[in-house]
mmCIF file of C-alpha atoms and ligand atoms in Angstrom:
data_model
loop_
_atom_site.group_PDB
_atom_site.id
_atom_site.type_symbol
_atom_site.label_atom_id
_atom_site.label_comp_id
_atom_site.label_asym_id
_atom_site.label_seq_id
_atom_site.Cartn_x
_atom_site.Cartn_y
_atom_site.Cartn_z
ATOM 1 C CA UNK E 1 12.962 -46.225 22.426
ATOM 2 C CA UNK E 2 15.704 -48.424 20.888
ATOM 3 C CA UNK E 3 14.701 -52.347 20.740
ATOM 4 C CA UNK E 4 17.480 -53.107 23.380
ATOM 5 C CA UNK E 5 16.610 -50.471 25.753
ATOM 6 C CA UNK E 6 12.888 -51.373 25.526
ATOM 7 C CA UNK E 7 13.558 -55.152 26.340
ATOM 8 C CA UNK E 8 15.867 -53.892 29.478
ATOM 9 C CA UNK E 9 13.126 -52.342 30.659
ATOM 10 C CA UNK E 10 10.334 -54.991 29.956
ATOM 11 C CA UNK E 11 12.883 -57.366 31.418
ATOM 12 C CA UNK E 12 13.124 -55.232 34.820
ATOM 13 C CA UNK E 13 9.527 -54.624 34.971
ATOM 14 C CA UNK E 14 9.532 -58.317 34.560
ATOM 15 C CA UNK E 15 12.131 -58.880 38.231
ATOM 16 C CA UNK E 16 10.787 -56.570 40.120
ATOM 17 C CA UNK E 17 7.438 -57.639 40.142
ATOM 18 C CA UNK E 18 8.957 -61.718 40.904
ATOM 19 C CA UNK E 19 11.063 -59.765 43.623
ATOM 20 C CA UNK E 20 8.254 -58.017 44.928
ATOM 21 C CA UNK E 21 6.169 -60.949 45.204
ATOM 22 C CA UNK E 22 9.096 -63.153 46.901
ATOM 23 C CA UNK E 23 9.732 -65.693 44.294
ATOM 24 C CA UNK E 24 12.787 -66.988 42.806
ATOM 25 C CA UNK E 25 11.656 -67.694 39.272
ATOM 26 C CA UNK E 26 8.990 -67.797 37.143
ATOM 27 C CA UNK E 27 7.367 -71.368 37.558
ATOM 28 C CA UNK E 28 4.262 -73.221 36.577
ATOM 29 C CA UNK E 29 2.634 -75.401 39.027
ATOM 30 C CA UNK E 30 0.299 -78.215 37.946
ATOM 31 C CA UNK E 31 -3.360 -78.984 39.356
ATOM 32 C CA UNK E 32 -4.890 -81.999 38.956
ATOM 33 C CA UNK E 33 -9.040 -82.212 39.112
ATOM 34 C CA UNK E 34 -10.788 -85.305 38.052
ATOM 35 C CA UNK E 35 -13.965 -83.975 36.414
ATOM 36 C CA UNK E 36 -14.359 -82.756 32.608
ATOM 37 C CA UNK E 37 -12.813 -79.223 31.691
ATOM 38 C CA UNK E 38 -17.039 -77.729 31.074
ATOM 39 C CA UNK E 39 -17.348 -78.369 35.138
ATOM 40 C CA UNK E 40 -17.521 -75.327 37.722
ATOM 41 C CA UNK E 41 -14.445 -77.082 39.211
ATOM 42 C CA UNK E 42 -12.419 -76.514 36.177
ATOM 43 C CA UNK E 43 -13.574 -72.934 36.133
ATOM 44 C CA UNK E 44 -12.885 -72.324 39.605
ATOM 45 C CA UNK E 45 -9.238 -74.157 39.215
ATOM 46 C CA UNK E 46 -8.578 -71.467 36.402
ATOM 47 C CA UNK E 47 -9.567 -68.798 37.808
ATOM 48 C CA UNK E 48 -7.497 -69.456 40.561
ATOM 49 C CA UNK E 49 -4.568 -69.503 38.109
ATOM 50 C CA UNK E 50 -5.689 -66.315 36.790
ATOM 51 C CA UNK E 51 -5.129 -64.643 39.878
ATOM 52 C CA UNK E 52 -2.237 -65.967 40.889
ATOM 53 C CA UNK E 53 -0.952 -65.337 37.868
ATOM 54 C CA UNK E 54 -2.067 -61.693 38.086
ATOM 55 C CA UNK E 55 -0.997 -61.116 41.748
ATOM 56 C CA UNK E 56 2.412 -62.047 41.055
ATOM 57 C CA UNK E 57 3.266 -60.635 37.764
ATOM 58 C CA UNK E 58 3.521 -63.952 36.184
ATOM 59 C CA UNK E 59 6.173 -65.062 38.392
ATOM 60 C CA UNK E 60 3.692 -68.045 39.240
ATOM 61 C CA UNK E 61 1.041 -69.723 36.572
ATOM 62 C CA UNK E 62 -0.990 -72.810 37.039
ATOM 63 C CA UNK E 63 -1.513 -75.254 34.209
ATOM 64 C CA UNK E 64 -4.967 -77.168 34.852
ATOM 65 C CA UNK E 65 -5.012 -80.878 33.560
ATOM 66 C CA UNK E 66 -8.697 -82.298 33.930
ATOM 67 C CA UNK E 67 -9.927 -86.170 34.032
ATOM 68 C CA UNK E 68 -7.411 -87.058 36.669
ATOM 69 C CA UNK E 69 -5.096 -87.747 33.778
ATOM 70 C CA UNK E 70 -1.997 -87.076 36.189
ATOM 71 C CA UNK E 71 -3.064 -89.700 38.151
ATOM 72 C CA UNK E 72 -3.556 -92.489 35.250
ATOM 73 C CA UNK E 73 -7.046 -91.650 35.936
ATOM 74 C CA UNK E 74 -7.769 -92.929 38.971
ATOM 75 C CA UNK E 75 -9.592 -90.015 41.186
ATOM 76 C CA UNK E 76 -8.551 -91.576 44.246
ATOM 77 C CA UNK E 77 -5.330 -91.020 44.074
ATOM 78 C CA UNK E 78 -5.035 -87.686 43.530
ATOM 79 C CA UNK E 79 -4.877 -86.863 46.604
ATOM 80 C CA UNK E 80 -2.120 -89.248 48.076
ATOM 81 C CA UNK E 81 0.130 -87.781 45.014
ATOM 82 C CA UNK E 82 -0.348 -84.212 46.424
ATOM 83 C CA UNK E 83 0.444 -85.579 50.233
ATOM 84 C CA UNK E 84 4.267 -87.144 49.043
ATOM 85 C CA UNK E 85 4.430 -83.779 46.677
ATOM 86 C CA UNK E 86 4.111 -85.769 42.972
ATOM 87 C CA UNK E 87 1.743 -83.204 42.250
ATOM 88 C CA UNK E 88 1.776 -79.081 43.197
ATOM 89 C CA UNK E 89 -1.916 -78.619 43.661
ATOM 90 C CA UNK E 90 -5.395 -80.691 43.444
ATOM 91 C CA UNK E 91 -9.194 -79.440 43.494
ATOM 92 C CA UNK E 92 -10.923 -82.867 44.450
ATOM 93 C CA UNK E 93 -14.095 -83.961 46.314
ATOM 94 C CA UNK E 94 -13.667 -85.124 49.628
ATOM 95 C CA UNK E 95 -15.333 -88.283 49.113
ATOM 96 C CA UNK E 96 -12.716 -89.087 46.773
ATOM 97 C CA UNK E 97 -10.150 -88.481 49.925
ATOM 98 C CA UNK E 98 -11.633 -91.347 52.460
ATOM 99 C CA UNK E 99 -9.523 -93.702 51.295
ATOM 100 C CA UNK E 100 -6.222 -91.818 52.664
ATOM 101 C CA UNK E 101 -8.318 -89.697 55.120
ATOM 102 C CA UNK E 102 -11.622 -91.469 56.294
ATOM 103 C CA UNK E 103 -12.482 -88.496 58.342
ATOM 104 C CA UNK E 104 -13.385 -86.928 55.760
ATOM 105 C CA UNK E 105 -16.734 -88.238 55.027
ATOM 106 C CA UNK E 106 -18.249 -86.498 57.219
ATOM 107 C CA UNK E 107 -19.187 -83.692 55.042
ATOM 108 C CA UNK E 108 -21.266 -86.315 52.999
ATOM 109 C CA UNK E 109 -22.807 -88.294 55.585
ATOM 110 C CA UNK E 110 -26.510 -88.559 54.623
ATOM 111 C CA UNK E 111 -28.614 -86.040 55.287
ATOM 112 C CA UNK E 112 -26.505 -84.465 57.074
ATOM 113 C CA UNK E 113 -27.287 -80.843 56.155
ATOM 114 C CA UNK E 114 -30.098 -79.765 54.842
ATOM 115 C CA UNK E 115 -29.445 -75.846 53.879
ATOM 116 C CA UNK E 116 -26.154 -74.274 52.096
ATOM 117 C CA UNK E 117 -26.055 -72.277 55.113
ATOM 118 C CA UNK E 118 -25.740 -75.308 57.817
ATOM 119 C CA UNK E 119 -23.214 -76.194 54.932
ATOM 120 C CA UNK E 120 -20.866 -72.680 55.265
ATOM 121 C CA UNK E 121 -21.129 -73.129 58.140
ATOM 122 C CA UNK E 122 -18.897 -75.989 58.084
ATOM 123 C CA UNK E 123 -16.905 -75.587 55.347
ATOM 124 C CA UNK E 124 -16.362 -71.854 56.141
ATOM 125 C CA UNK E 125 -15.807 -72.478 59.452
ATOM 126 C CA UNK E 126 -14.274 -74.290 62.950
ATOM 127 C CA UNK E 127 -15.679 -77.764 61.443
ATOM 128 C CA UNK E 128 -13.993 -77.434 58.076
ATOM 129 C CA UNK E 129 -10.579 -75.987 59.886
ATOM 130 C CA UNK E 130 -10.641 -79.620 62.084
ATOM 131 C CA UNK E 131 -10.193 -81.446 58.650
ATOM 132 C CA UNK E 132 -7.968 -79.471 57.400
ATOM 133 C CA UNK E 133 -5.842 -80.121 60.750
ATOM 134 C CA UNK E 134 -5.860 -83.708 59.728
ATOM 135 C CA UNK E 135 -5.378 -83.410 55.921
ATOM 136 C CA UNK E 136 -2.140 -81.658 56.664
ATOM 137 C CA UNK E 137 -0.842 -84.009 58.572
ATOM 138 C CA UNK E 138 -0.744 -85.984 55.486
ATOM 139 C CA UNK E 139 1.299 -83.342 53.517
ATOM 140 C CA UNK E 140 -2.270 -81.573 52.239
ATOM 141 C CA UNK E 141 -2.610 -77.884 52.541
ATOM 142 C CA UNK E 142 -5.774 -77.311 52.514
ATOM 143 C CA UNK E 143 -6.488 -73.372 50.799
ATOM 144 C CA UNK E 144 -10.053 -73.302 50.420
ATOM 145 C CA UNK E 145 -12.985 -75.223 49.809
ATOM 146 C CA UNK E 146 -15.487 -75.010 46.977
ATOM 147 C CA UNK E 147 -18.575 -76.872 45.844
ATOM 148 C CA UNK E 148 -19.523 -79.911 44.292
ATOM 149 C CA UNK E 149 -23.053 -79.866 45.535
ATOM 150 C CA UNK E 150 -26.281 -82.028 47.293
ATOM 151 C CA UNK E 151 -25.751 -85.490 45.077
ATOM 152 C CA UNK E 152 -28.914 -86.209 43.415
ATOM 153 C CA UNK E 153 -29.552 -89.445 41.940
ATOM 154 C CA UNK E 154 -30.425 -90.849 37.864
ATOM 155 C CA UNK E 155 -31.427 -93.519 35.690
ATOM 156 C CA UNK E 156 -32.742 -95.083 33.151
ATOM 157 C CA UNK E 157 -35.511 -97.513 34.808
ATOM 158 C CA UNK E 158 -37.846 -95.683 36.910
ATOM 159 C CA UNK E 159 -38.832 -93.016 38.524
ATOM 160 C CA UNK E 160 -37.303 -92.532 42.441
ATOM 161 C CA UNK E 161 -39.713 -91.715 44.735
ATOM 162 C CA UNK E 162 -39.208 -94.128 47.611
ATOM 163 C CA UNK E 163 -36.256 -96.247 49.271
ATOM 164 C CA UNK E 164 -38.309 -98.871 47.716
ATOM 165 C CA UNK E 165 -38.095 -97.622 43.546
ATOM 166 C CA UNK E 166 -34.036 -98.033 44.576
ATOM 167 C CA UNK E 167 -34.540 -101.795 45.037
ATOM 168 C CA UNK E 168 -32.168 -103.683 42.511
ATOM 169 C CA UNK E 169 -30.957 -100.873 40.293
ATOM 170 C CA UNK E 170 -27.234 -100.963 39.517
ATOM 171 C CA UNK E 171 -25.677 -97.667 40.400
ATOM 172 C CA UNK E 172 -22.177 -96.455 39.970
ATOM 173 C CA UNK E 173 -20.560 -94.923 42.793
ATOM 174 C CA UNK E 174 -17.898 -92.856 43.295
ATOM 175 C CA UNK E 175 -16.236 -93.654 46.935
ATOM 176 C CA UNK E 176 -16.796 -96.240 49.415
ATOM 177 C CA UNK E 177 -19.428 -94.474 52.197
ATOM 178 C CA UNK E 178 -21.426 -94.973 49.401
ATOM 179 C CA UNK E 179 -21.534 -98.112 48.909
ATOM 180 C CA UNK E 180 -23.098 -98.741 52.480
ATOM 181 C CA UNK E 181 -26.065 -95.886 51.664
ATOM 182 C CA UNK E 182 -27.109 -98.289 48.293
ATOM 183 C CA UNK E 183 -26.841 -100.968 49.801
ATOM 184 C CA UNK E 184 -28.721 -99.421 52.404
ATOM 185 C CA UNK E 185 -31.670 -98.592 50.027
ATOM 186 C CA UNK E 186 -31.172 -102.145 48.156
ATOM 187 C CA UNK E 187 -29.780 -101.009 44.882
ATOM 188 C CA UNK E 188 -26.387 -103.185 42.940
ATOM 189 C CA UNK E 189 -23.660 -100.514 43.625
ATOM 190 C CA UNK E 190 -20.717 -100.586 41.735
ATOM 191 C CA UNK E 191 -17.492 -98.121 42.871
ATOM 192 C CA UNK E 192 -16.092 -96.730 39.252
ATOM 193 C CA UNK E 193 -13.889 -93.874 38.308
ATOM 194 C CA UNK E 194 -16.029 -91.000 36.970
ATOM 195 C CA UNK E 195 -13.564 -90.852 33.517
ATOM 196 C CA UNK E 196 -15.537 -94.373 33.167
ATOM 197 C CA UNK E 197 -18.919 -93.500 34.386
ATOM 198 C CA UNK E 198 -20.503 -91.540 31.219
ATOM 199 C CA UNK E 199 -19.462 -94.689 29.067
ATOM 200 C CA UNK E 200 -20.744 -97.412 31.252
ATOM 201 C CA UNK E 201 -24.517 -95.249 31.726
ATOM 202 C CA UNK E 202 -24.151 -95.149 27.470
ATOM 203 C CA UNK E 203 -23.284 -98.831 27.257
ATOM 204 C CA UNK E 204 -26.407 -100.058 29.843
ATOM 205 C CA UNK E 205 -23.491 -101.064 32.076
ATOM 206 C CA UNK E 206 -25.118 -99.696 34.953
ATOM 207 C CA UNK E 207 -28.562 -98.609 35.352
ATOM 208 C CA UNK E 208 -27.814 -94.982 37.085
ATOM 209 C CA UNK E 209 -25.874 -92.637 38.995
ATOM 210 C CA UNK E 210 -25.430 -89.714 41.400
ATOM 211 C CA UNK E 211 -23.747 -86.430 41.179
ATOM 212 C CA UNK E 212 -24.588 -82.756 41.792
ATOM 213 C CA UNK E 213 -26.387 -80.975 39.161
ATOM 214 C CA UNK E 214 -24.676 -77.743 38.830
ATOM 215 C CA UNK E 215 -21.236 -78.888 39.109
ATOM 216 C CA UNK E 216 -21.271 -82.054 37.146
ATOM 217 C CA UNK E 217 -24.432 -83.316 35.982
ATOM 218 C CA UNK E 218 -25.220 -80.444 33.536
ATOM 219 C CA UNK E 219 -21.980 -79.471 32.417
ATOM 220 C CA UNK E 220 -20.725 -82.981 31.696
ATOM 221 C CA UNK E 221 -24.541 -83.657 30.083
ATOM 222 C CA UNK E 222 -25.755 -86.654 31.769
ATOM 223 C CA UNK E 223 -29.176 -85.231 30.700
ATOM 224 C CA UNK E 224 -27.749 -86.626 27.400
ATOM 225 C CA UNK E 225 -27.868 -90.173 29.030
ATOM 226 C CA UNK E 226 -30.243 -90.635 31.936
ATOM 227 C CA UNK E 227 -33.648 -90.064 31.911
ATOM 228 C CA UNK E 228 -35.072 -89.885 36.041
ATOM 229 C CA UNK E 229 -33.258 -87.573 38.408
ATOM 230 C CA UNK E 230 -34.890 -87.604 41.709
ATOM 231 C CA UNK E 231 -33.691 -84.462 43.725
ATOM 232 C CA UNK E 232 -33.357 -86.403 46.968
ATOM 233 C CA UNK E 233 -30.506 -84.148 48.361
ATOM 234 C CA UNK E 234 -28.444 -87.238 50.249
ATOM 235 C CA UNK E 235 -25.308 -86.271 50.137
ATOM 236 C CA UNK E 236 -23.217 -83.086 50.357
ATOM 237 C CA UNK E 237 -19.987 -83.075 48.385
ATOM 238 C CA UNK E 238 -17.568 -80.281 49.341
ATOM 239 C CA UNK E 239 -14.334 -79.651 47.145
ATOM 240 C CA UNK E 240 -11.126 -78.302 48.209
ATOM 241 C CA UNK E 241 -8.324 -76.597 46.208
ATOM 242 C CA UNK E 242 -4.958 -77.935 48.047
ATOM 243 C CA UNK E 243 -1.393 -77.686 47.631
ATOM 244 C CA UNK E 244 1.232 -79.817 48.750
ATOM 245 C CA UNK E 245 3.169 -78.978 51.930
ATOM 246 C CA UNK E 246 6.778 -79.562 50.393
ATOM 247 C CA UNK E 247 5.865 -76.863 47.855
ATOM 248 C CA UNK E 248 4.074 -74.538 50.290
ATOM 249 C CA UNK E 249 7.113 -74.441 52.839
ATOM 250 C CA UNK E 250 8.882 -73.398 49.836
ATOM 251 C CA UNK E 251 7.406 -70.010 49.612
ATOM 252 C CA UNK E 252 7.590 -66.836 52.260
ATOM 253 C CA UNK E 253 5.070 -65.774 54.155
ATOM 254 C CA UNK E 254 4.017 -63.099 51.560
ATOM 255 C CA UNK E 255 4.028 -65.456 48.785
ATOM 256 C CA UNK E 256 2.186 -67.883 51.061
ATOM 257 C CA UNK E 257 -0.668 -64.855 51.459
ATOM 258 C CA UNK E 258 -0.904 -64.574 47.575
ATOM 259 C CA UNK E 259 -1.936 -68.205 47.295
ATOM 260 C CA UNK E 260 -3.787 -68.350 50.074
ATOM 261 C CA UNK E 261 -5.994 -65.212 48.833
ATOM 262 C CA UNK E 262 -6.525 -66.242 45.639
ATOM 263 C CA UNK E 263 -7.618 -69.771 46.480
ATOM 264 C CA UNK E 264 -9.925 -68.697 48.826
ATOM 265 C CA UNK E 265 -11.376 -65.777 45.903
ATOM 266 C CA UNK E 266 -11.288 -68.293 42.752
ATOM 267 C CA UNK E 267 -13.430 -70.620 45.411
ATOM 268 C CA UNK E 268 -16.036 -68.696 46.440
ATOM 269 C CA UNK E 269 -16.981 -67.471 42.898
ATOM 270 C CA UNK E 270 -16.586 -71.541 42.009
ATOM 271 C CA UNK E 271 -19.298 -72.248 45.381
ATOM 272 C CA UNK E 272 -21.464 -68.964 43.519
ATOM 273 C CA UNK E 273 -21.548 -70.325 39.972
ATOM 274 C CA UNK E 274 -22.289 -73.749 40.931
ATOM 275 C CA UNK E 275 -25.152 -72.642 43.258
ATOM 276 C CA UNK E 276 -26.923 -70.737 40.420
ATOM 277 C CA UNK E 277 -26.051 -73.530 37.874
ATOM 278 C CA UNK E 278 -28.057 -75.806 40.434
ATOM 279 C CA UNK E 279 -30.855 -72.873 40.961
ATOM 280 C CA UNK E 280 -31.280 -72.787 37.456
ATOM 281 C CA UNK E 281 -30.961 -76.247 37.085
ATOM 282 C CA UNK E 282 -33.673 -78.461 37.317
ATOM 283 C CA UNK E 283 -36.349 -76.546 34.551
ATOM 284 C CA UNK E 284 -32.914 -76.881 32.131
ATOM 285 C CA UNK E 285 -32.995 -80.211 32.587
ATOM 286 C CA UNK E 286 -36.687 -80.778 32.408
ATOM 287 C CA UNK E 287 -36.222 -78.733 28.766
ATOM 288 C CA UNK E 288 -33.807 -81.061 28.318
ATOM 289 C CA UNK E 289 -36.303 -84.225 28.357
ATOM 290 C CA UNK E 290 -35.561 -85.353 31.815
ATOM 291 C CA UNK E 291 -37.802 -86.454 34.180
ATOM 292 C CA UNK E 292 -36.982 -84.720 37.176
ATOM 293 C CA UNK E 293 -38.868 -85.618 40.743
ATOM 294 C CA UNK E 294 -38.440 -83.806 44.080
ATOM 295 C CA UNK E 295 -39.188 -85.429 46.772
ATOM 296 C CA UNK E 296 -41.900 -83.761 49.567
ATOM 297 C CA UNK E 297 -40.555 -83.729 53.176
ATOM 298 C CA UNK E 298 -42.111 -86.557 53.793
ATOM 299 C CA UNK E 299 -40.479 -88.752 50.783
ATOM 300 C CA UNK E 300 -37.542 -87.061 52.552
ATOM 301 C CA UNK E 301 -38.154 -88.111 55.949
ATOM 302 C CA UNK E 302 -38.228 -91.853 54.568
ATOM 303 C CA UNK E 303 -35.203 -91.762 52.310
ATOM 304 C CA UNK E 304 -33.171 -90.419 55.875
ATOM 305 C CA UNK E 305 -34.507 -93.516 57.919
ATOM 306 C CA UNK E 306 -33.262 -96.104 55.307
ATOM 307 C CA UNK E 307 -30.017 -94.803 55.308
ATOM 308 C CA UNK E 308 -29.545 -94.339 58.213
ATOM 309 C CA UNK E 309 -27.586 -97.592 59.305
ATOM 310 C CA UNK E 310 -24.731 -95.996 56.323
ATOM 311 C CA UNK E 311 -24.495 -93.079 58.453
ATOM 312 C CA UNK E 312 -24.296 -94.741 62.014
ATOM 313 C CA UNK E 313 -21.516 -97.270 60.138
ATOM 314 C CA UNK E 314 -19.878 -94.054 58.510
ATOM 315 C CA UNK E 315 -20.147 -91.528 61.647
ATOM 316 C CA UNK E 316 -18.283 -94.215 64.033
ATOM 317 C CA UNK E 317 -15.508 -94.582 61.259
ATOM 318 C CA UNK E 318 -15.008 -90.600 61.631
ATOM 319 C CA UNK E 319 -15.078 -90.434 65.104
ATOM 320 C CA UNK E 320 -17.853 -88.672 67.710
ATOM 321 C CA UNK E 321 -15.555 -86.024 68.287
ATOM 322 C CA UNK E 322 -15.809 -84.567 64.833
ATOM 323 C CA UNK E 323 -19.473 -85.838 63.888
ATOM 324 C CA UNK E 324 -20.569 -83.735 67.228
ATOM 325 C CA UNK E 325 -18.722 -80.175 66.130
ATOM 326 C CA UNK E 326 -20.157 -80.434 62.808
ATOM 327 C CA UNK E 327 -23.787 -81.151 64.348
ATOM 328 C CA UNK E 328 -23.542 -78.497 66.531
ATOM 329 C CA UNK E 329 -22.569 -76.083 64.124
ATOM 330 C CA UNK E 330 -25.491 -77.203 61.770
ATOM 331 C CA UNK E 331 -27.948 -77.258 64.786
ATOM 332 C CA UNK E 332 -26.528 -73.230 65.153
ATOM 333 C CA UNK E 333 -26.763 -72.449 61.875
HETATM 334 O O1 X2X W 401 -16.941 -89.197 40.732
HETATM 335 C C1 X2X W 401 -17.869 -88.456 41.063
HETATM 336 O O2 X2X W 401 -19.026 -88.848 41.162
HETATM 337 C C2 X2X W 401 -17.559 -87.014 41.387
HETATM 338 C C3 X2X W 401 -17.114 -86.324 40.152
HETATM 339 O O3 X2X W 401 -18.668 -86.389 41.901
HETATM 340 C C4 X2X W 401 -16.492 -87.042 42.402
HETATM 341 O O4 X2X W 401 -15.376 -86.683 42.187
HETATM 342 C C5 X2X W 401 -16.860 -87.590 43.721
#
């Protein structure tokens, strides 16, 4: 085969498979996440691109940029910038969406859930499809959700076994529901980007933390940092992998499919590897010299009742109509 009748062909096979996929060009859309690039949310965002990729012959690629560094940093944001269409696509916790969209803190009210399966069956289901409703009326298509995990808490004082051992610690937070559940408990909370947070535990800036163990507080090593971690499962942090709705009504209903399938793939391996990173979790941190406490049902029981005023506060912002579906779905489940 002659040089020029070998790139004809590569060139063709090159067409046909953008043709056949219903796209225009080649083009390379940008997702924004706001955790390191060693998290399962990274992983999940390119393997995501890997299919896409794959499933349309190159024709569309996703470049991954990490640390909310689209956004100047600032994790809350992300999501707003994906609404007006300043940015293609976002994987982001929802917690990190109540400022735009209080609804949805409803998936981290505390204690909530207390299984992964009362927690599929929200996110996989009717309950998770309600939020979606109202994320795309802000310009948010919502293609799938993935995991960030049950929050647990650290730090560098004490050991957590009661709402009591909270009492006075400074703790960074991530969004504003939880504010109300420290101050609930008694503990100094201070809201902070995460790109800030591994700095400020270093510096003594604040005392401790939460975040979910396989998705973020093993692979960003925290362990490094914080000695306690009390497995008080409080919270529930879903993520979701979502494009903006300029860019999505720019595609056909085939190309549409493509995405749509290869969100929904790249985030249920993400939810798989997170939940065994989390199984496998707590004896590698242990190895790793932590302190790690979990609670009995009872220790449980208590840490519910004292934050409880956080979730009546937090369940009237989002409305009985939604709180009741996703009760009703956990009671089923
Ligand atoms: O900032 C956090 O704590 C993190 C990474 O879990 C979120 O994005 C909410």
């Amino acid at each position: 085969m002659t040089f020029a009748r070998f790139t004809t062909t590569a060139l063709a096979g090159v067409l046909v498979g953008a043709l056949g996929a219903g796209v225009a060009a080649a083009e390379t859309l940008r997702l924004s996440h706001n955790v390191g690039d060693t998290t399962t949310w990274h992983q999940g965002a390119e393997k995501f691109g890997e299919l896409l990729a794959e499933r349309t012959d190159g024709a569309i690629t996703v470049r991954v940029f990490p640390n909310a560094q689209l956004s100047g940093g600032d994790q809350m944001r992300q999501a707003e910038m994906v609404g007006r269409g300043a940015l293609d696509l976002v994987v982001t916790s929802a917690i990190n969406v109540t400022p735009l969209v209080p609804e949805m803190a409803v998936f981290s009210l505390p204690y909530l859930y207390s299984s992964y399966d009362q927690v599929d069956a929200t996110t996989q289901g009717a309950p998770g499809e309600m939020l979606s409703d109202i994320l795309a009326e802000r310009g948010i298509v919502v293609l799938a959700w993935g995991e960030n995990g049950f929050r647990e808490v650290t730090n560098n004082v004490r050991e957590i076994r009661t709402p009591d051992d909270m009492r006075g610690l400074n703790m960074r937070v991530a969004g504003p529901m939880y504010i109300d559940v420290m101050d609930a408990l008694g503990a100094n909370p201070q809201q902070m980007q995460w790109g800030e947070t591994l700095t400020a535990l270093q510096q003594g800036v604040v005392d401790g933390q939460e975040n979910p163990i396989g998705a973020v507080i093993i692979p960003q090593q925290v362990y490094e940092l914080q000695r306690y971690l009390t497995a008080w499962h409080y919270s529930y942090d879903p993520i979701f992998l979502g494009i903006s709705q300029s860019k999505w009504d720019g595609y056909d209903a085939d190309t549409q499919a493509i995405i749509r399938d290869a969100a929904v793939e790249a985030m249920a391996w993400q939810r798989e590897i997170t939940r065994e990173g989390t199984e496998a979790g707590i004896a590698f941190l242990r190895e790793q010299g932590m302190e790690v406490y979990e609670p009995t049902e009872e220790e449980l029981a208590a840490f519910r009742e004292a934050t409880q005023p956080a979730f009546d506060t937090w369940a009237a912002r989002v409305g009985p109509e939604i709180v009741d579906a996703f009760q009703e779905a956990i009671a089923a489940a």
